[in-house]
Short mmCIF file of C-alpha atoms in Angstrom, two decimals:
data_model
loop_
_atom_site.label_atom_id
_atom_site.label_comp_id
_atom_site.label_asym_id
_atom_site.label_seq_id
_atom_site.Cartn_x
_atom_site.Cartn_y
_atom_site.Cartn_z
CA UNK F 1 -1.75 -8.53 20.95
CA UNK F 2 0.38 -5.42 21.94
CA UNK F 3 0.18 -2.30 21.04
CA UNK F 4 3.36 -0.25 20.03
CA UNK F 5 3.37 3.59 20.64
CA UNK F 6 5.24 5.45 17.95
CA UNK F 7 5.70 8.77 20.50
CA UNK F 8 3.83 10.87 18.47
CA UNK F 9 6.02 11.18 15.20
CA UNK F 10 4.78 12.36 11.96
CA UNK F 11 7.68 11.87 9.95
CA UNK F 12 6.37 8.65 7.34
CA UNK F 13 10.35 7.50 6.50
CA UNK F 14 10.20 6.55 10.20
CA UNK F 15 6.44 5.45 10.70
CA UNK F 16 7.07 2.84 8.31
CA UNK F 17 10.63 1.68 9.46
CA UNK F 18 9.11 1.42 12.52
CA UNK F 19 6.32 -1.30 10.96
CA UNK F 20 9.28 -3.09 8.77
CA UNK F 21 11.12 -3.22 12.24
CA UNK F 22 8.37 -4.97 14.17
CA UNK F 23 7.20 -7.29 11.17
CA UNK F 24 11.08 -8.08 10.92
CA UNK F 25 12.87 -7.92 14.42
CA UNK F 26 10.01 -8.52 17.56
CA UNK F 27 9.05 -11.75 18.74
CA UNK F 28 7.11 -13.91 16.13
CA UNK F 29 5.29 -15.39 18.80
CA UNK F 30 3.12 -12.05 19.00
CA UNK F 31 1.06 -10.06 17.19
CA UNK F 32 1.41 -5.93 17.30
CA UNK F 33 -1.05 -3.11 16.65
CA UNK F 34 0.69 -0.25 15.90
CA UNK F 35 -0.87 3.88 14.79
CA UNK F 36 0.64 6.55 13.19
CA UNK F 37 0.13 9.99 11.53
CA UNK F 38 2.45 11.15 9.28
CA UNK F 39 2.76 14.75 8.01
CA UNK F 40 1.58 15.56 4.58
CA UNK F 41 3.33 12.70 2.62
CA UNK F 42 2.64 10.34 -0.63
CA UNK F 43 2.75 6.77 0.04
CA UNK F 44 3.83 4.98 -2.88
CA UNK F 45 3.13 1.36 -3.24
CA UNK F 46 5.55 -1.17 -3.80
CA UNK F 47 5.32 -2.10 -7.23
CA UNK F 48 4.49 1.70 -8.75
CA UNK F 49 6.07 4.19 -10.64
CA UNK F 50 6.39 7.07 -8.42
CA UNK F 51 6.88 9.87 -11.35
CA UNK F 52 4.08 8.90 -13.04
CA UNK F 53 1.82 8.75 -9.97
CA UNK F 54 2.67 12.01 -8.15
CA UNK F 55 2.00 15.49 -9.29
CA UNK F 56 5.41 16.42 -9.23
CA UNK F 57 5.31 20.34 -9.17
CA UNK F 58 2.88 20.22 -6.49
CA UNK F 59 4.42 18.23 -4.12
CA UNK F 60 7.58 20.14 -4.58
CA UNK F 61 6.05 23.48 -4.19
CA UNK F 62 4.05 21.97 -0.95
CA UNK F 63 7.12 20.00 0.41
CA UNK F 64 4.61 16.95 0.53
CA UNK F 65 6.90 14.13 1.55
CA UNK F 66 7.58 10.90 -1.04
CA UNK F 67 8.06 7.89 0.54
CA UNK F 68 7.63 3.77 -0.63
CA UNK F 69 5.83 1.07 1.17
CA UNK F 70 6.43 -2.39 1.27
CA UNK F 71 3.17 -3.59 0.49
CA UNK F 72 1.31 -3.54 -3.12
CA UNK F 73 -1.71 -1.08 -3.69
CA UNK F 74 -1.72 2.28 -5.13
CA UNK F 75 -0.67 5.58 -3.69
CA UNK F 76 -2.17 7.46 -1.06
CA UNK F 77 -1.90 10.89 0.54
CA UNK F 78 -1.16 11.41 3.93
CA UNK F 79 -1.76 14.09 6.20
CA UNK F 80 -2.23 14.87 9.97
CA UNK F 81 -6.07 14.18 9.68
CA UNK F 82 -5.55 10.91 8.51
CA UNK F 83 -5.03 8.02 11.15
CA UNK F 84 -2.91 4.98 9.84
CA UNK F 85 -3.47 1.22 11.55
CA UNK F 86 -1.33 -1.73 11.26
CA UNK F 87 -2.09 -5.08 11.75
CA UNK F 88 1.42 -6.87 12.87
CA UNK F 89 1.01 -10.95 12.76
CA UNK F 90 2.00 -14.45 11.63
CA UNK F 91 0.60 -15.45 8.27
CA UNK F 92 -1.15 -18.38 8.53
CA UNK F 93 -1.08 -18.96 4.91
CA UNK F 94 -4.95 -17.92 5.01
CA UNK F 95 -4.89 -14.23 5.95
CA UNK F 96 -2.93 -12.41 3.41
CA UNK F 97 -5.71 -11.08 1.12
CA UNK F 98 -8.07 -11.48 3.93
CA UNK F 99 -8.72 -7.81 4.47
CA UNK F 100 -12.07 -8.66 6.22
CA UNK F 101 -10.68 -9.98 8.65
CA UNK F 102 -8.32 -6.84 9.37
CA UNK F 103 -10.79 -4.31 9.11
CA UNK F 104 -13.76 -5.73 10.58
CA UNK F 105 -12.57 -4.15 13.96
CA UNK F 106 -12.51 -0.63 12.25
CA UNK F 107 -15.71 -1.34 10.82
CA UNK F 108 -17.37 -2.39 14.33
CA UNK F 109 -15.84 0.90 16.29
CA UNK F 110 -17.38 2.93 12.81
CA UNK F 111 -20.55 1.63 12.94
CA UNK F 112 -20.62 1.69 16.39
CA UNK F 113 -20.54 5.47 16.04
CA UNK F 114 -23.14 5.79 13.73
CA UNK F 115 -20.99 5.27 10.61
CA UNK F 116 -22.89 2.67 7.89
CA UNK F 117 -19.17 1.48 6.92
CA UNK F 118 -18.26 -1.64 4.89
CA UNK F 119 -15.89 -3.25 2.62
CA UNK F 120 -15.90 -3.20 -0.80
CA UNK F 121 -14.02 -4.10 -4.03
CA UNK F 122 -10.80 -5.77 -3.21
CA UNK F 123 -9.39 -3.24 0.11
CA UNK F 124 -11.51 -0.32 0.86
CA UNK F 125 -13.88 1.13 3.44
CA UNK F 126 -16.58 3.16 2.10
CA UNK F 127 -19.91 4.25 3.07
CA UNK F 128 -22.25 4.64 0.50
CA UNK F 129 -20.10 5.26 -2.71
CA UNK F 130 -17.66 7.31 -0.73
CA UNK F 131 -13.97 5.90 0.10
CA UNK F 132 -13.00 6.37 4.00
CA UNK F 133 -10.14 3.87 3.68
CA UNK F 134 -7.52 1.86 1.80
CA UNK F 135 -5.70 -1.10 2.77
CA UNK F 136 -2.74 -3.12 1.97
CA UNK F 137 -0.71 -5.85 2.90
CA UNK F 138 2.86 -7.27 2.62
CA UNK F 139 4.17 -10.75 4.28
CA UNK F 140 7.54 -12.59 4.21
CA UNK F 141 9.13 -15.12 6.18
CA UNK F 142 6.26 -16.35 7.85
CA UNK F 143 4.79 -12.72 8.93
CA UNK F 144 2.75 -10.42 7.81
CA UNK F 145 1.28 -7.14 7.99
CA UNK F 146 -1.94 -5.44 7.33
CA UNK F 147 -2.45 -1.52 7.16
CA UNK F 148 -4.64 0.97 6.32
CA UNK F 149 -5.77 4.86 5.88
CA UNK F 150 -8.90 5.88 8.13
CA UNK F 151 -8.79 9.87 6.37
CA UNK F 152 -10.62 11.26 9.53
CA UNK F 153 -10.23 14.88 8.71
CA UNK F 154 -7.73 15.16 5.63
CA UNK F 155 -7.34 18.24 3.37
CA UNK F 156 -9.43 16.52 0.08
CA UNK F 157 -8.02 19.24 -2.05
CA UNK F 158 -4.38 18.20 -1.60
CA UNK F 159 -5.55 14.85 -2.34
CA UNK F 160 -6.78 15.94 -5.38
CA UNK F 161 -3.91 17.94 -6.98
CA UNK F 162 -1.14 16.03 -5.48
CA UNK F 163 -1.96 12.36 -6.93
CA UNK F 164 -2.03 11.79 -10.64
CA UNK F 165 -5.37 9.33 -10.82
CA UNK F 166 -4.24 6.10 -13.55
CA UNK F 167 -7.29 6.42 -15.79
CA UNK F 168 -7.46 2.85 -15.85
CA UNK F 169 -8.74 2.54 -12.27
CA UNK F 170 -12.01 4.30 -13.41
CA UNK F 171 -13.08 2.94 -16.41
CA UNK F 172 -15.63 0.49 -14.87
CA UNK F 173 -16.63 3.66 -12.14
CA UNK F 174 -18.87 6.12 -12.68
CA UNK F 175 -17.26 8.39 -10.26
CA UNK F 176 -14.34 10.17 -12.63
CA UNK F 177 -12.55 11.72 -9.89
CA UNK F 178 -10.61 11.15 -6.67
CA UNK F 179 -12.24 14.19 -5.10
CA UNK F 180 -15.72 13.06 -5.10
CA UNK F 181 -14.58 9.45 -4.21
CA UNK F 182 -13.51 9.76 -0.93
CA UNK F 183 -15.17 11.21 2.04
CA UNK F 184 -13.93 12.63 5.87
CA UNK F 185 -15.05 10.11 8.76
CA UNK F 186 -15.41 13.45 10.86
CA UNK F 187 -17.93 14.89 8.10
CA UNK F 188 -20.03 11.66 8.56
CA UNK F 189 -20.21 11.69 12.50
CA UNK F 190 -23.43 13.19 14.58
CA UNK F 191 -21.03 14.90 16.78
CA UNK F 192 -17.44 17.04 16.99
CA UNK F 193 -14.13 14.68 17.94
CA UNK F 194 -10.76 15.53 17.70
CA UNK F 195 -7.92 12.94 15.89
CA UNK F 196 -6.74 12.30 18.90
CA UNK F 197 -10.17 11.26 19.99
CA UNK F 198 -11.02 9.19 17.52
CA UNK F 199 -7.34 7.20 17.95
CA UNK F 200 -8.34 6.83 21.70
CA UNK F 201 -11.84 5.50 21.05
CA UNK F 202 -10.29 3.22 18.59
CA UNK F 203 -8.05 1.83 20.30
CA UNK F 204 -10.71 1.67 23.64
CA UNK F 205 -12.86 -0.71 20.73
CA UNK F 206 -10.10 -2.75 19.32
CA UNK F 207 -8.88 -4.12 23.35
CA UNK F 208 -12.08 -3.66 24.84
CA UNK F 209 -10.49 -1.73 27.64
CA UNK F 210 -8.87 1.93 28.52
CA UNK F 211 -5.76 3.32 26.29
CA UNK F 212 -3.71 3.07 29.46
CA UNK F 213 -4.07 -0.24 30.37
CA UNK F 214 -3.97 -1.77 27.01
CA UNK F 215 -0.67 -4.05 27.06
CA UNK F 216 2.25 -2.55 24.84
CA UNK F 217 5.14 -3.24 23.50
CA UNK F 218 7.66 -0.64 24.61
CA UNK F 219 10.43 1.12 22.11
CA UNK F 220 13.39 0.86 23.83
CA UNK F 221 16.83 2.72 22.83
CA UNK F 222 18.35 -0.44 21.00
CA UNK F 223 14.70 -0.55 18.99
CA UNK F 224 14.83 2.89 17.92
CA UNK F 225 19.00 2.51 16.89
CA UNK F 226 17.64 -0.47 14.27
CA UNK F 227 14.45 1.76 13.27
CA UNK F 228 16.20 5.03 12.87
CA UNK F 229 18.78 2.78 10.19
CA UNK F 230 16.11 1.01 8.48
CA UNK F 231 14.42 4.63 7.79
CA UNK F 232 17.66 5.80 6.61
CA UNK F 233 18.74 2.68 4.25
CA UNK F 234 15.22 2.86 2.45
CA UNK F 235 12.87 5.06 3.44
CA UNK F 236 14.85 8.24 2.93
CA UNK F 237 16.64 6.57 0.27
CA UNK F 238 15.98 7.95 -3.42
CA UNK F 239 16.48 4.96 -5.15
CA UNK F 240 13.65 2.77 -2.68
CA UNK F 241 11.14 5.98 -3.23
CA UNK F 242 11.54 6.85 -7.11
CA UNK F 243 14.13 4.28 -8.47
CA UNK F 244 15.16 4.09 -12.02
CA UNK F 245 12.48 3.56 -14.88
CA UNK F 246 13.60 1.41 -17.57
CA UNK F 247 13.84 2.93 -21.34
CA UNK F 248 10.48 1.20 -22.96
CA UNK F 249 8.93 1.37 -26.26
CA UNK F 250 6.38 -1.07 -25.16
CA UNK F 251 3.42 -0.08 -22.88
CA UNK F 252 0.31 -2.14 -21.92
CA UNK F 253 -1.83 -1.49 -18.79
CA UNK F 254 -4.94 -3.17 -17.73
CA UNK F 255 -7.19 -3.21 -14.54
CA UNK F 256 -8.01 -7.42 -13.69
CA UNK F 257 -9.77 -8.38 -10.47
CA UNK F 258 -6.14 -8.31 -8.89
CA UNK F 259 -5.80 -4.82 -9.75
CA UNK F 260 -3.75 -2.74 -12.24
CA UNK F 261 -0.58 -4.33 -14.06
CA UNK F 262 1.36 -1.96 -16.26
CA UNK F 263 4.11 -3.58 -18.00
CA UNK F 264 7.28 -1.38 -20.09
CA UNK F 265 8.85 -3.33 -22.00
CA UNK F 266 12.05 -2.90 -24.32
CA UNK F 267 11.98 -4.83 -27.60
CA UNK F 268 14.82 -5.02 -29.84
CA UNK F 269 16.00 -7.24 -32.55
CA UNK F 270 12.55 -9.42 -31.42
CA UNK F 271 13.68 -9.81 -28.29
CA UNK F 272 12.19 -8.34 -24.30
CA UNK F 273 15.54 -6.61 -24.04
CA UNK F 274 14.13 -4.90 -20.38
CA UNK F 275 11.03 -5.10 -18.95
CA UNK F 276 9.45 -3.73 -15.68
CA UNK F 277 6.29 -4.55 -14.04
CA UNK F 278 4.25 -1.64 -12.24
CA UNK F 279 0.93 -1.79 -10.70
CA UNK F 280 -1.63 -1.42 -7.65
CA UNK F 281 -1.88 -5.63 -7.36
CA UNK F 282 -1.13 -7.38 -4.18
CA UNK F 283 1.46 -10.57 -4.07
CA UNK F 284 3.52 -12.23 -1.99
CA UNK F 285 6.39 -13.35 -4.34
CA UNK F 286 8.70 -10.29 -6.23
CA UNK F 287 7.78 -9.62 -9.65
CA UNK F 288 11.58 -9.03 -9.87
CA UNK F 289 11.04 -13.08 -10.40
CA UNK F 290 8.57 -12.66 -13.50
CA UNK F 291 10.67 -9.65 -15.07
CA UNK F 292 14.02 -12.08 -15.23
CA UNK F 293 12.02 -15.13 -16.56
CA UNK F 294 10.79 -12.77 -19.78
CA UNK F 295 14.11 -10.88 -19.92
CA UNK F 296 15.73 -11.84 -23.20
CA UNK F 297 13.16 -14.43 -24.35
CA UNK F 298 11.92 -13.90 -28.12
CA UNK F 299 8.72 -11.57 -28.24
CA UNK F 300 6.44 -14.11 -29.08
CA UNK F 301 3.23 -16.40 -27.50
CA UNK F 302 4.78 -19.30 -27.47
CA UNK F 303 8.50 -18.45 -25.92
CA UNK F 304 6.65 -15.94 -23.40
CA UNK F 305 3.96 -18.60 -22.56
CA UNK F 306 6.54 -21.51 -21.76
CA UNK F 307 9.08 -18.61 -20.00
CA UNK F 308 5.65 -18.38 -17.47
CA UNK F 309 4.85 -21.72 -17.37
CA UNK F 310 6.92 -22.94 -14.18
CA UNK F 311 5.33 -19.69 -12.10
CA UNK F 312 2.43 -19.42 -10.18
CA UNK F 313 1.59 -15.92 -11.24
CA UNK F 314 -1.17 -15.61 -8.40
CA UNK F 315 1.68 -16.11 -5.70
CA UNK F 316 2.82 -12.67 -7.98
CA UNK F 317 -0.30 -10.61 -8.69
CA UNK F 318 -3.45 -11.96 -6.61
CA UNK F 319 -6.26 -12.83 -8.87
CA UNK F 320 -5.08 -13.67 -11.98
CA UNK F 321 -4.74 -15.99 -14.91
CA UNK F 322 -1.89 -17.05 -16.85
CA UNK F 323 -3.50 -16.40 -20.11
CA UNK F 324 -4.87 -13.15 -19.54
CA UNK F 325 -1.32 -11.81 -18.23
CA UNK F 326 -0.02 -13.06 -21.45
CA UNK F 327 -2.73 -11.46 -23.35
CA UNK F 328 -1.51 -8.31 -21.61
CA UNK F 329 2.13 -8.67 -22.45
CA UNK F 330 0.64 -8.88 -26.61
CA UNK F 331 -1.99 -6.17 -26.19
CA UNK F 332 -3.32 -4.89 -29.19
CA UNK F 333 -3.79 -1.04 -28.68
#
């Protein structure tokens, strides 16, 4: 495994070109670890609507950055006391949704610090009832990567005010707010440590040796010509961060064990005249594939049922069944 040194930027449009770049571009013969820390910023996740997640007078008035990932999940805030990792590898066909097997080297270099973490529910870190961390993952073509928050030191307030929570993700919680979910590693640790620190010890854990002599992958001009590109065709692209949402008259939400799907739909004269598919799940295929095989079928069971019956929808959504998707697209309020 190499490592891949971002220089120090903070700007998340080119954090995660960089990541799409190495998934995409290096050798597929290797596997990459790459860090970042991005400057107060809202990652969006692939398949959400960004209006409706996003407090949007708040993150104008606090130039807090928008920007989409690849990968599924639900938003996150970012600031500069939050440390991002990213796993960079083949998938074997058994690792995607294998976030064990990601974070169990975060876990060991937490606990070896005194910090009881573990994971829970489908992709976070938490100790005790308290979130540290949230992963995700995206693959194509063979690769893969897996990434994550470790919120070190983040401001908790912005967190608060600048995400708009889906009330949906806490009807089977207790806990009613993101506040008093999540928790700062530093907070939890017997002693003082900087970011910087923390990143150093980290990476000391994950190679077993000093930061300088772990082997790295470096950036070279003609790398950062392709990254700087890819950051500029999506990630500072409007349409890849907020896109257009579809007129809908139709709206049905519901958390499964794959996470939250929230489907719009547009019925006319019977018919799903437009439909789009938002949500915190994790897939591999694009629901772009399960929007076209509904679009223009006849809103009933039976039509919607044999539309869906030549797709896997776990390759789509994770843990799911047909039937309860299709009880979700004729949800009675």
């Amino acid at each position: 495994m190499l490592f891949i040194d971002n220089a120090g930027i903070t700007d998340a449009s080119i954090n995660l070109a960089i990541e799409e770049y190495a998934l995409k571009h290096l050798s597929v013969d290797e596997s990459y670890l790459l860090f970042y820390i991005n400057a107060p910023s809202i990652i969006i996740g692939k398949h959400q609507n960004t209006i409706e997640e996003i407090n949007q007078e708040y993150v104008k008035e606090n130039n807090i950055r928008v920007v989409r990932r690849l990968s599924g999940g639900g938003a996150v805030y970012h600031d500069l006391g939050n440390l991002n990792f990213s796993f960079i590898t083949k998938d074997d066909g058994q690792s995607f949704h294998n976030f064990l097997k990601f974070t169990q080297p975060v876990i060991d270099y937490l606990r070896g610090m005194g910090v009881n973490a573990e994971l829970t529910g489908r992709n976070d870190i938490q100790v005790g009832e308290q979130k540290i961390s949230g992963n995700a993952q995206f693959s194509t073509r063979g690769r893969m990567f897996s990434h994550g928050t470790l919120m070190f030191d983040l401001n908790l307030e912005d967190v608060q005010a600048s995400l708009n929570a889906n009330p949906e993700k806490f009807k089977s919680k207790s806990t009613k707010s993101v506040r008093s979910r999540v928790a700062n590693i530093k907070d939890l640790l017997g002693t003082d440590m900087t970011i910087e620190e923390f990143r150093s010890g980290l990476l000391r854990s994950i190679f077993g040796m000093e930061p300088d002599q772990v082997p790295q992958y470096k950036l070279e001009d003609k790398d950062w010509a392709v990254i700087n590109q890819i950051s500029k065709d999506r990630y500072q692209n409007w349409d890849w961060n907020y896109g257009q949402s579809p007129k809908s008259n139709v709206k049905h939400a519901r958390k499964f064990p794959a996470g939250i799907i929230d489907l719009r739909m547009e019925i006319a004269d019977g018919k799903i005249e437009e439909i789009k598919i938002y949500g915190d799940f994790f897939g591999v295929g694009d629901v772009a594939d399960v929007e076209n095989a509904l679009r223009g079928k006849r809103y009933e069971q039976v039509e919607v049922t044999q539309a869906l019956a030549e797709l896997d929808l776990k390759h789509y959504f994770g843990k799911i069944e047909p039937e309860d998707f299709i009880g979700l697209v004729f949800l009675e309020e």
